[in-house]
Short mmCIF file of N, CA and C in Angstrom, two decimals:
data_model
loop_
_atom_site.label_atom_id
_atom_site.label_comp_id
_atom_site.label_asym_id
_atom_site.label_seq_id
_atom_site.Cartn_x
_atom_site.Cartn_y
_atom_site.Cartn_z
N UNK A 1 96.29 18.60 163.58
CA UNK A 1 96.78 19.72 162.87
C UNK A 1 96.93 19.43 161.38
N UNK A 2 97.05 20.26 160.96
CA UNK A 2 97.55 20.23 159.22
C UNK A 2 99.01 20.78 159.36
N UNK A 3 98.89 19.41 157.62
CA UNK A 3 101.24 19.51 157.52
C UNK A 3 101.33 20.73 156.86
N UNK A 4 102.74 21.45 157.08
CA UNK A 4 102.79 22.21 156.03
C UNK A 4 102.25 22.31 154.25
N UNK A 5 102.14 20.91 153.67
CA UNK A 5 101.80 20.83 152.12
C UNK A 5 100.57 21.05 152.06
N UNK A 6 99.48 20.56 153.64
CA UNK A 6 98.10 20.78 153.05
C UNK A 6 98.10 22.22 152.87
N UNK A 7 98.66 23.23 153.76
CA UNK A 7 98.40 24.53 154.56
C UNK A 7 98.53 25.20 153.02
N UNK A 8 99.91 24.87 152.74
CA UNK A 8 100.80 25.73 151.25
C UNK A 8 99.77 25.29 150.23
N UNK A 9 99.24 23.77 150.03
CA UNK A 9 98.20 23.37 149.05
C UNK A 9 97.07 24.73 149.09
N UNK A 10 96.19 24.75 150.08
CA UNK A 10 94.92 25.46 150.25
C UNK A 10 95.29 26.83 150.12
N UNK A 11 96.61 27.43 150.24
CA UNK A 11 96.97 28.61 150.44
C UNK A 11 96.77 28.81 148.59
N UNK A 12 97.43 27.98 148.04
CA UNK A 12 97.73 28.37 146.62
C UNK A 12 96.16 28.03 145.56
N UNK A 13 95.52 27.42 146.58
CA UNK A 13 93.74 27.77 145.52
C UNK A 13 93.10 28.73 146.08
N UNK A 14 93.36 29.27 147.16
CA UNK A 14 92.86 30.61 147.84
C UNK A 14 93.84 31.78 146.49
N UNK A 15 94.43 31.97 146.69
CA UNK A 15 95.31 32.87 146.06
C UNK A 15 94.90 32.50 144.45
N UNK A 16 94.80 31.60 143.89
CA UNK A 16 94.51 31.49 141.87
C UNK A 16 92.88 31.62 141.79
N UNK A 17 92.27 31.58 143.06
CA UNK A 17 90.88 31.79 142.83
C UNK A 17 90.48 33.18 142.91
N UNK A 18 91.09 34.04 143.76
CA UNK A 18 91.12 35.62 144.27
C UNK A 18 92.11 35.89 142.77
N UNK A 19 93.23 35.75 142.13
CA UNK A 19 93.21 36.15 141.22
C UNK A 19 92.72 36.12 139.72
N UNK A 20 91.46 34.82 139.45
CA UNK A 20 90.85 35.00 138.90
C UNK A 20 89.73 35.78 139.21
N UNK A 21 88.86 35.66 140.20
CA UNK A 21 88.18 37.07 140.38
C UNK A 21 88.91 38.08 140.29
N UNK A 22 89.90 38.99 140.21
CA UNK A 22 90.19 39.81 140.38
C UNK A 22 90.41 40.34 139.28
N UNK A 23 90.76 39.60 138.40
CA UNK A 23 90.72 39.91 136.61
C UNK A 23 89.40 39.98 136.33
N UNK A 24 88.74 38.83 136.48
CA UNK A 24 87.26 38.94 135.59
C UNK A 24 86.69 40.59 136.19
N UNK A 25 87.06 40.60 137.67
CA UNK A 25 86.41 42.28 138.03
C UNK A 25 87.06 43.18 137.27
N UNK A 26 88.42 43.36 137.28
CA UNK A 26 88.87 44.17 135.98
C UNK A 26 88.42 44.40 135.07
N UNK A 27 88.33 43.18 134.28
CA UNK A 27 87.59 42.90 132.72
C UNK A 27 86.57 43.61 132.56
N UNK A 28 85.19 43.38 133.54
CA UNK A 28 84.07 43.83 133.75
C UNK A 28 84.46 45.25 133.78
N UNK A 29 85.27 46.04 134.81
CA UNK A 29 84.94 47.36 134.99
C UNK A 29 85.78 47.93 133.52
N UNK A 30 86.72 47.21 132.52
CA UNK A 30 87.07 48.20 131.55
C UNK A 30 86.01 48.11 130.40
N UNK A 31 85.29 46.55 130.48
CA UNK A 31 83.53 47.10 129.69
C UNK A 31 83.02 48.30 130.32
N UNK A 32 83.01 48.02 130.60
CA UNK A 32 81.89 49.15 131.17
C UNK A 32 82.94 51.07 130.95
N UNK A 33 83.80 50.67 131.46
CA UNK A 33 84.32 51.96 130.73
C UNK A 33 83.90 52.25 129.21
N UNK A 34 84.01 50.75 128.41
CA UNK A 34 83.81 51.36 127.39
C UNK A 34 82.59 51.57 126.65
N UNK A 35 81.85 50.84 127.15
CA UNK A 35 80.38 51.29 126.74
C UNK A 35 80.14 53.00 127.14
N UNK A 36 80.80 53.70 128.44
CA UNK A 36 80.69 54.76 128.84
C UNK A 36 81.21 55.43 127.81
N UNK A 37 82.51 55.54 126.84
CA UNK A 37 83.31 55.98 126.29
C UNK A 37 81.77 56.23 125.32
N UNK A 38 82.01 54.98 124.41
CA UNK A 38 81.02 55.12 123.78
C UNK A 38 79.41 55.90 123.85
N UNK A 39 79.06 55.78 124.90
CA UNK A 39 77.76 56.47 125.32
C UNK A 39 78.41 58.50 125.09
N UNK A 40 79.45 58.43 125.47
CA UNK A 40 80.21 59.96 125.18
C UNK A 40 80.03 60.51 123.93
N UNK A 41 80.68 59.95 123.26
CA UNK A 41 80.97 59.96 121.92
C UNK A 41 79.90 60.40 121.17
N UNK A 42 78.67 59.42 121.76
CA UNK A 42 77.47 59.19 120.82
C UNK A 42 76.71 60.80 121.09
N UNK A 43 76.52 61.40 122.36
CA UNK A 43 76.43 62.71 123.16
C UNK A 43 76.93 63.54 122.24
N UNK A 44 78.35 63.61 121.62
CA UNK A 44 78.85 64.69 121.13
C UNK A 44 78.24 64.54 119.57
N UNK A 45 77.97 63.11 119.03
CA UNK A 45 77.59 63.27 117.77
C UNK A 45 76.16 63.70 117.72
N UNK A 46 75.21 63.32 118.89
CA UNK A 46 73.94 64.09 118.78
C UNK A 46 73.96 65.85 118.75
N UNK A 47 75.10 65.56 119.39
CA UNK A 47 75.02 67.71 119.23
C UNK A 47 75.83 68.41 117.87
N UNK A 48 76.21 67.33 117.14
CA UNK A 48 76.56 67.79 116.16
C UNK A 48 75.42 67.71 114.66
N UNK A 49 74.71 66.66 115.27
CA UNK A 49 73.69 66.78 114.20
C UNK A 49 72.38 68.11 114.68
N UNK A 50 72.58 68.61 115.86
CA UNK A 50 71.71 69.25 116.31
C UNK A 50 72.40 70.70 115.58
N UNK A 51 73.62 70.85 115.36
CA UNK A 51 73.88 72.02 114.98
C UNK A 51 74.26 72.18 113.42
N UNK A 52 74.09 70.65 112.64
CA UNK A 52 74.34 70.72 111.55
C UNK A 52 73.01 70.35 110.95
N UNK A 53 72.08 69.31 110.86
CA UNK A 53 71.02 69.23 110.70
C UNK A 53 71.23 67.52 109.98
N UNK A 54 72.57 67.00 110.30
CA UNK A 54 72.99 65.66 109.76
C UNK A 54 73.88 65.28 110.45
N UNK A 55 74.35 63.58 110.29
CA UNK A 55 75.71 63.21 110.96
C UNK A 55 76.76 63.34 110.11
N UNK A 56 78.21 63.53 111.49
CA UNK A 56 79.01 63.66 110.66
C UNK A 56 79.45 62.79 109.78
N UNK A 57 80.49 63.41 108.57
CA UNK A 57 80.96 62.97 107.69
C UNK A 57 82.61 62.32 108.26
N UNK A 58 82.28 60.71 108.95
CA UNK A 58 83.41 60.26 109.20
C UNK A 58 84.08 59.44 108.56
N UNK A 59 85.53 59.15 108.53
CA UNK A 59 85.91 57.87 108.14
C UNK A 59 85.93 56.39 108.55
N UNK A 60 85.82 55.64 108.55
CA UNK A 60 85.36 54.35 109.20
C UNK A 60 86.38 54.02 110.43
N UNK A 61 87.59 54.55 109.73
CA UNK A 61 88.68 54.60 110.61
C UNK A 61 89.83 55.17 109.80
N UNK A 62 89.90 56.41 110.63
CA UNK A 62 90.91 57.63 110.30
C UNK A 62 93.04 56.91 109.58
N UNK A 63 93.46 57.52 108.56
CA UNK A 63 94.39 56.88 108.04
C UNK A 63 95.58 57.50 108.89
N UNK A 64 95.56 58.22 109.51
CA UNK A 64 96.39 59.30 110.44
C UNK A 64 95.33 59.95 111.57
N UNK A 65 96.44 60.48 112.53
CA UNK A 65 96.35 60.76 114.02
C UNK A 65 95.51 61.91 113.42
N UNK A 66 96.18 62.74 112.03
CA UNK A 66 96.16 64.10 111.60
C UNK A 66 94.85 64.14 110.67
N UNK A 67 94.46 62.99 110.40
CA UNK A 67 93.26 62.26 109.47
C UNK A 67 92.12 63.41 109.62
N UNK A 68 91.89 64.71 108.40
CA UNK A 68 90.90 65.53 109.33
C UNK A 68 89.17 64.91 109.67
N UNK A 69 89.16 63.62 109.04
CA UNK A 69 87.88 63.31 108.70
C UNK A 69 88.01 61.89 109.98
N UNK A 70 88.84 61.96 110.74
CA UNK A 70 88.79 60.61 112.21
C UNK A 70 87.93 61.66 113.07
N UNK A 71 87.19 60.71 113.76
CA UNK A 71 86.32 60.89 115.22
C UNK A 71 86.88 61.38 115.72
N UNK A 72 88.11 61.52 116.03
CA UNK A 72 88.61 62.16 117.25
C UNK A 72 88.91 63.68 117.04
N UNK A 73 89.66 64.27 115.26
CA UNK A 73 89.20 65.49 115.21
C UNK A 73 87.62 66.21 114.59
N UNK A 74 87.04 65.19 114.22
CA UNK A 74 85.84 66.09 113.96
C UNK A 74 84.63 66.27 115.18
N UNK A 75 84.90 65.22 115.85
CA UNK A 75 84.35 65.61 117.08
C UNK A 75 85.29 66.38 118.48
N UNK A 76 86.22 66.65 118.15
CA UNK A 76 87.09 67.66 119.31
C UNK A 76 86.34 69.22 119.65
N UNK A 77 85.37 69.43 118.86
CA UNK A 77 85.27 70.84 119.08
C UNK A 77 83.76 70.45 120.25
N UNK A 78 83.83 68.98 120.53
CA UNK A 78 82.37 69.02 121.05
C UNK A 78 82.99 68.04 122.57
N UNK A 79 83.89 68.56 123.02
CA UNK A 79 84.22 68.06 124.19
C UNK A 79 85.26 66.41 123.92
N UNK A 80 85.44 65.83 122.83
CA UNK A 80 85.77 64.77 122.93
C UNK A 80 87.16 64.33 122.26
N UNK A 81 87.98 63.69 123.17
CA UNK A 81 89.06 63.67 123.35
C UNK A 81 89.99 63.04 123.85
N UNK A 82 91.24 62.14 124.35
CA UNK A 82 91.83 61.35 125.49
C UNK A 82 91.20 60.20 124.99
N UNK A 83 91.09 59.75 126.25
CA UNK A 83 90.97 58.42 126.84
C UNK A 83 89.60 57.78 126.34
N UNK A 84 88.57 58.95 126.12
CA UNK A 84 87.75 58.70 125.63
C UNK A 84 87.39 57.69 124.04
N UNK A 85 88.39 57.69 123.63
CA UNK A 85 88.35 57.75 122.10
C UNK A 85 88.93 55.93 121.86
N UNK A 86 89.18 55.67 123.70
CA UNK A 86 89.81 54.21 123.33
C UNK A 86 89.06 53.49 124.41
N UNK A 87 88.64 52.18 123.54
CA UNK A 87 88.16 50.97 124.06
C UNK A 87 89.53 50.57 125.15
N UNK A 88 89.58 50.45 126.49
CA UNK A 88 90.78 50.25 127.66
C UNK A 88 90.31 48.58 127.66
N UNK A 89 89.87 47.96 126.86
CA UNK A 89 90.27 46.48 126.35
C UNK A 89 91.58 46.05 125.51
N UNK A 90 91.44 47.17 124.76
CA UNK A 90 92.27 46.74 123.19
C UNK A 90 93.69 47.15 123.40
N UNK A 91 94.60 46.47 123.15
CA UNK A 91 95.95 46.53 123.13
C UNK A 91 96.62 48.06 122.57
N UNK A 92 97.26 48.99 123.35
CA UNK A 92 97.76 50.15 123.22
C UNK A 92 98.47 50.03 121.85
N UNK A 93 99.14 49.13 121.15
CA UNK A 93 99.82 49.30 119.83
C UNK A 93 98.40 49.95 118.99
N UNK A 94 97.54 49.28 119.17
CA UNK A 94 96.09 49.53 118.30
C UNK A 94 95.71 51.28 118.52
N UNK A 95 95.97 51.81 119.53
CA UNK A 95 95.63 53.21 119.91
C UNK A 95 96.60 54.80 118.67
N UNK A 96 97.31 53.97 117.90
CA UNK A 96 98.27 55.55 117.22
C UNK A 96 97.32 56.45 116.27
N UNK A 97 96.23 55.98 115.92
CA UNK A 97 95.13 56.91 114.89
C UNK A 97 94.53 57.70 115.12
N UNK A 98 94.66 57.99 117.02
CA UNK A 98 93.41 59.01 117.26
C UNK A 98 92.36 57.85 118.34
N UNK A 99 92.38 56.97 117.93
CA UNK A 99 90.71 56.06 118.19
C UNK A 99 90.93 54.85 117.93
N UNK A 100 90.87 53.78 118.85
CA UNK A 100 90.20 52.67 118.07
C UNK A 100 89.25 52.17 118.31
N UNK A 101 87.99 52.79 118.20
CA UNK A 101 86.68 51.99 117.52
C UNK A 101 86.66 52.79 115.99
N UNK A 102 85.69 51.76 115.81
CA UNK A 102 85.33 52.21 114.11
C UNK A 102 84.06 52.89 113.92
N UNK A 103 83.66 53.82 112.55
CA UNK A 103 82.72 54.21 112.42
C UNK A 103 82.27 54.07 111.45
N UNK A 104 80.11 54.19 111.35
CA UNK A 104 79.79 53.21 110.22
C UNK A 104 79.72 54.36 109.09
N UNK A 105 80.40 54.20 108.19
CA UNK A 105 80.22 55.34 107.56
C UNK A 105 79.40 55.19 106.35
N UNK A 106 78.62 54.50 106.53
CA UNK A 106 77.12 54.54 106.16
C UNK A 106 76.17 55.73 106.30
N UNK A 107 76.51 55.93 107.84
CA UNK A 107 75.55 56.90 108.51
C UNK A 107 76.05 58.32 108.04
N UNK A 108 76.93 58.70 107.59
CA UNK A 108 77.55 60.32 106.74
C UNK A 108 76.55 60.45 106.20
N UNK A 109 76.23 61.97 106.96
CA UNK A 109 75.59 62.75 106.13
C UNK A 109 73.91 63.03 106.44
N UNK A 110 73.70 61.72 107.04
CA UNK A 110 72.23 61.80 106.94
C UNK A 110 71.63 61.83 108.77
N UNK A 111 70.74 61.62 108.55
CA UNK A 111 69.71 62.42 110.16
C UNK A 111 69.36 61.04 110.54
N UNK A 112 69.69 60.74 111.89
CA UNK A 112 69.52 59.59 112.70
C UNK A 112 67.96 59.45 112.67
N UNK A 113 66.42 60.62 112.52
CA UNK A 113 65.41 59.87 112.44
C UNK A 113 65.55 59.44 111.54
N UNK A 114 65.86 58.89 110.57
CA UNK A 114 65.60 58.53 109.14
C UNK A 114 66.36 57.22 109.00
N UNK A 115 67.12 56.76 109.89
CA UNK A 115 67.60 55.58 110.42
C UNK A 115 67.53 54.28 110.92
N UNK A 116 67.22 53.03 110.74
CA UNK A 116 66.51 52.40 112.06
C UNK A 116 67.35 51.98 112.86
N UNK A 117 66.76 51.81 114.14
CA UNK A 117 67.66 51.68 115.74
C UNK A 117 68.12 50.55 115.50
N UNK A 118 67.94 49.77 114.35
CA UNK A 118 69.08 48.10 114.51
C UNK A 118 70.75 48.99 113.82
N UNK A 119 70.62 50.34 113.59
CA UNK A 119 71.52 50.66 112.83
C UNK A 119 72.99 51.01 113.61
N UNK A 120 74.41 49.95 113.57
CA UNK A 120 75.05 50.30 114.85
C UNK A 120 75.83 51.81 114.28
N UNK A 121 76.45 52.24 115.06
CA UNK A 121 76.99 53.26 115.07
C UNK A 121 78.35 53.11 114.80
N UNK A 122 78.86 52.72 116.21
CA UNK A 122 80.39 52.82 116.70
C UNK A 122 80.64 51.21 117.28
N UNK A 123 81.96 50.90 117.38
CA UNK A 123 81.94 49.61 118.24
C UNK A 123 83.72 49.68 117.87
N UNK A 124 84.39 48.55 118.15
CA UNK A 124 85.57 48.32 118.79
C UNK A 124 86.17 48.08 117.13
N UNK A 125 87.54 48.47 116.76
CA UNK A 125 88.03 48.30 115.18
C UNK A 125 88.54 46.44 115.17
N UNK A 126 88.40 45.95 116.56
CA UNK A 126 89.00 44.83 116.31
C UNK A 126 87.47 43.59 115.85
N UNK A 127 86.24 44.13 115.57
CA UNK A 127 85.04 44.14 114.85
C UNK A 127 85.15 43.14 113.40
N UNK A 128 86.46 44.08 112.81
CA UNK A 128 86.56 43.94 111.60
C UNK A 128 87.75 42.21 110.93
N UNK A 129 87.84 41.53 112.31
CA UNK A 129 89.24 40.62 112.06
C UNK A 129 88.93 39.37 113.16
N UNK A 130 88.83 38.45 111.87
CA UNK A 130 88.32 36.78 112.88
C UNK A 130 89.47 36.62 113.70
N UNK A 131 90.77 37.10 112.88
CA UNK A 131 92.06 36.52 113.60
C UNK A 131 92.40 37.07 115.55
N UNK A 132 91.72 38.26 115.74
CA UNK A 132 91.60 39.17 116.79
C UNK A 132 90.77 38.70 117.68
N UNK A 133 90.64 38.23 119.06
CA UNK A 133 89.25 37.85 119.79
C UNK A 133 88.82 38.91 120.45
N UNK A 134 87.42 39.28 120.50
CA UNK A 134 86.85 40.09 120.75
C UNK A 134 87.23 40.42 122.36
N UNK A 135 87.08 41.86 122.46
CA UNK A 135 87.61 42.24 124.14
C UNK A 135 87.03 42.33 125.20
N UNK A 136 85.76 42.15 124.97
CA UNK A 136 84.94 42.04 126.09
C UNK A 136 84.21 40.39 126.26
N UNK A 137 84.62 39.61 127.12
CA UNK A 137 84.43 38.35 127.58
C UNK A 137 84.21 37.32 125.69
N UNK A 138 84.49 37.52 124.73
CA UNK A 138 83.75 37.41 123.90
C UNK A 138 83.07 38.35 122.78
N UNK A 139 83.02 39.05 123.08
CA UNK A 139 81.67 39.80 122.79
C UNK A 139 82.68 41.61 122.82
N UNK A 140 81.73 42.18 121.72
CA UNK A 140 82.12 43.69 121.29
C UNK A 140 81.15 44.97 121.85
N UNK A 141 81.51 45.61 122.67
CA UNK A 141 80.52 46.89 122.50
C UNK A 141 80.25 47.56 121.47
N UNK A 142 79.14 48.11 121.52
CA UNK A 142 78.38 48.67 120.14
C UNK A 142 77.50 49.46 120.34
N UNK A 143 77.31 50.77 120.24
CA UNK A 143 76.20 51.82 120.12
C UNK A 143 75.49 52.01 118.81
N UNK A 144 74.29 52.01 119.05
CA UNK A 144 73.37 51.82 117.83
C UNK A 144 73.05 53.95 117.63
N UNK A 145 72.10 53.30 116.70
CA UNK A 145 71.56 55.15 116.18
C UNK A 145 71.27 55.98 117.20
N UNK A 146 70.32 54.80 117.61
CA UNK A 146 69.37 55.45 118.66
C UNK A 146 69.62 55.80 120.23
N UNK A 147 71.14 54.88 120.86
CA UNK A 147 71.67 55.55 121.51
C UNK A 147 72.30 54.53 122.79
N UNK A 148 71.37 53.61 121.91
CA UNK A 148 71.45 52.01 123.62
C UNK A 148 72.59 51.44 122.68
N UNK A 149 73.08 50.85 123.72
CA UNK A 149 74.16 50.07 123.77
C UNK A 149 73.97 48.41 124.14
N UNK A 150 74.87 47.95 123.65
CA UNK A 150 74.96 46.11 123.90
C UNK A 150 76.04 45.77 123.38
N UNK A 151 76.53 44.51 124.20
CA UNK A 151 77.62 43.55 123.58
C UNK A 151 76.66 42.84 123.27
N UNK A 152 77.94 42.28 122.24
CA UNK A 152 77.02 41.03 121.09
C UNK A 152 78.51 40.39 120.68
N UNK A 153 78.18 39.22 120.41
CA UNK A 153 79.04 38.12 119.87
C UNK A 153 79.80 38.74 118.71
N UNK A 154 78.84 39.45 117.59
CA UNK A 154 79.49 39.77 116.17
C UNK A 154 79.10 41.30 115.81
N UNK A 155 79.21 41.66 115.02
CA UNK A 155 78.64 43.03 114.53
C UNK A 155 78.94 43.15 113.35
N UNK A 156 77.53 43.13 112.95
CA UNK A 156 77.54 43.38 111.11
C UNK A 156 78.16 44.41 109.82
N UNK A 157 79.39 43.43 110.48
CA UNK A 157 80.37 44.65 109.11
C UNK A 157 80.78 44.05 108.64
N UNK A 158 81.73 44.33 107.20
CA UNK A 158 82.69 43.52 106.53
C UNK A 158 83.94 43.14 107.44
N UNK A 159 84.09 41.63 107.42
CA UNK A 159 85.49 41.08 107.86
C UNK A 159 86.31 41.62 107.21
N UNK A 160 87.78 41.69 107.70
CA UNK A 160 88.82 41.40 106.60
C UNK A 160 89.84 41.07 107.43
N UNK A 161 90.52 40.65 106.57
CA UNK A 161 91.98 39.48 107.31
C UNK A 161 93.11 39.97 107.88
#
């Protein structure tokens, strides 16, 4: 037979191994939420250039909830809204603006053909800060012009501290 210590031993790497899988499955399914989020988002901004004849005119990241120029109200009239508007990686203090991913506001104004597809779009505000580790295993979601998505290690924006 086995003593009680082996039994309680094997019991307690059964149990820290099932709860590391059980996070990393977490982890995985709130990527993937947010690439979905993102894939949304990107939907409502194609129909806004379809009815304006350009992209919108956003802020990189809105200074208020009330900010009329944040993602979250200039795209509200096109379905988008909630839960949508947040990476379910990033720490809820980060959520009071409306949104936290960022937008490139490069792209204001002008027509996605005229763009090239290395051009990202949207991706996570914690992008912008070495001090912050990225929320997905490493690595940031990111929607480009053209509409595909990828994590990547970095994303080409200005740092700041």
């Amino acid at each position: 037979g086995f003593t009680l210590v082996e039994i309680t031993f094997v019991a307690g790497i059964v149990t820290s191994l099932s709860l590391g899988v059980y996070t990393a499955a977490m982890q995985r399914g709130k990527t993937i939420d947010c690439v979905n989020n993102l894939k949304q988002i990107y939907q409502a901004v194609i129909m806004f250039e379809q009815d304006n004849d350009y992209l919108p005119n956003i802020k990189f990241f809105p200074n208020s909830f009330s900010d009329p120029q944040g993602i979250h109200n200039v795209l509200k009239q096109y379905g988008i809204s909630g839960k949508v508007l947040f990476c379910p990686c990033l720490p809820d203090e980060l959520n009071k603006y409306g949104t936290n991913y960022i937008w490139n506001d490069n792209v204001n104004g002008k027509r996605i053909e005229n763009l090239s597809t290395s051009t990202w779009l949207l991706t996570e505000m914690t992008a912008v800060s070495k001090k912050i580790p990225p929320p997905h295993f490493g690595m940031y979601s990111v929607i480009y012009i053209d509409g595909h998505t990828s994590t990547e290690p970095k994303v080409n924006i200005t740092q700041v501290e």
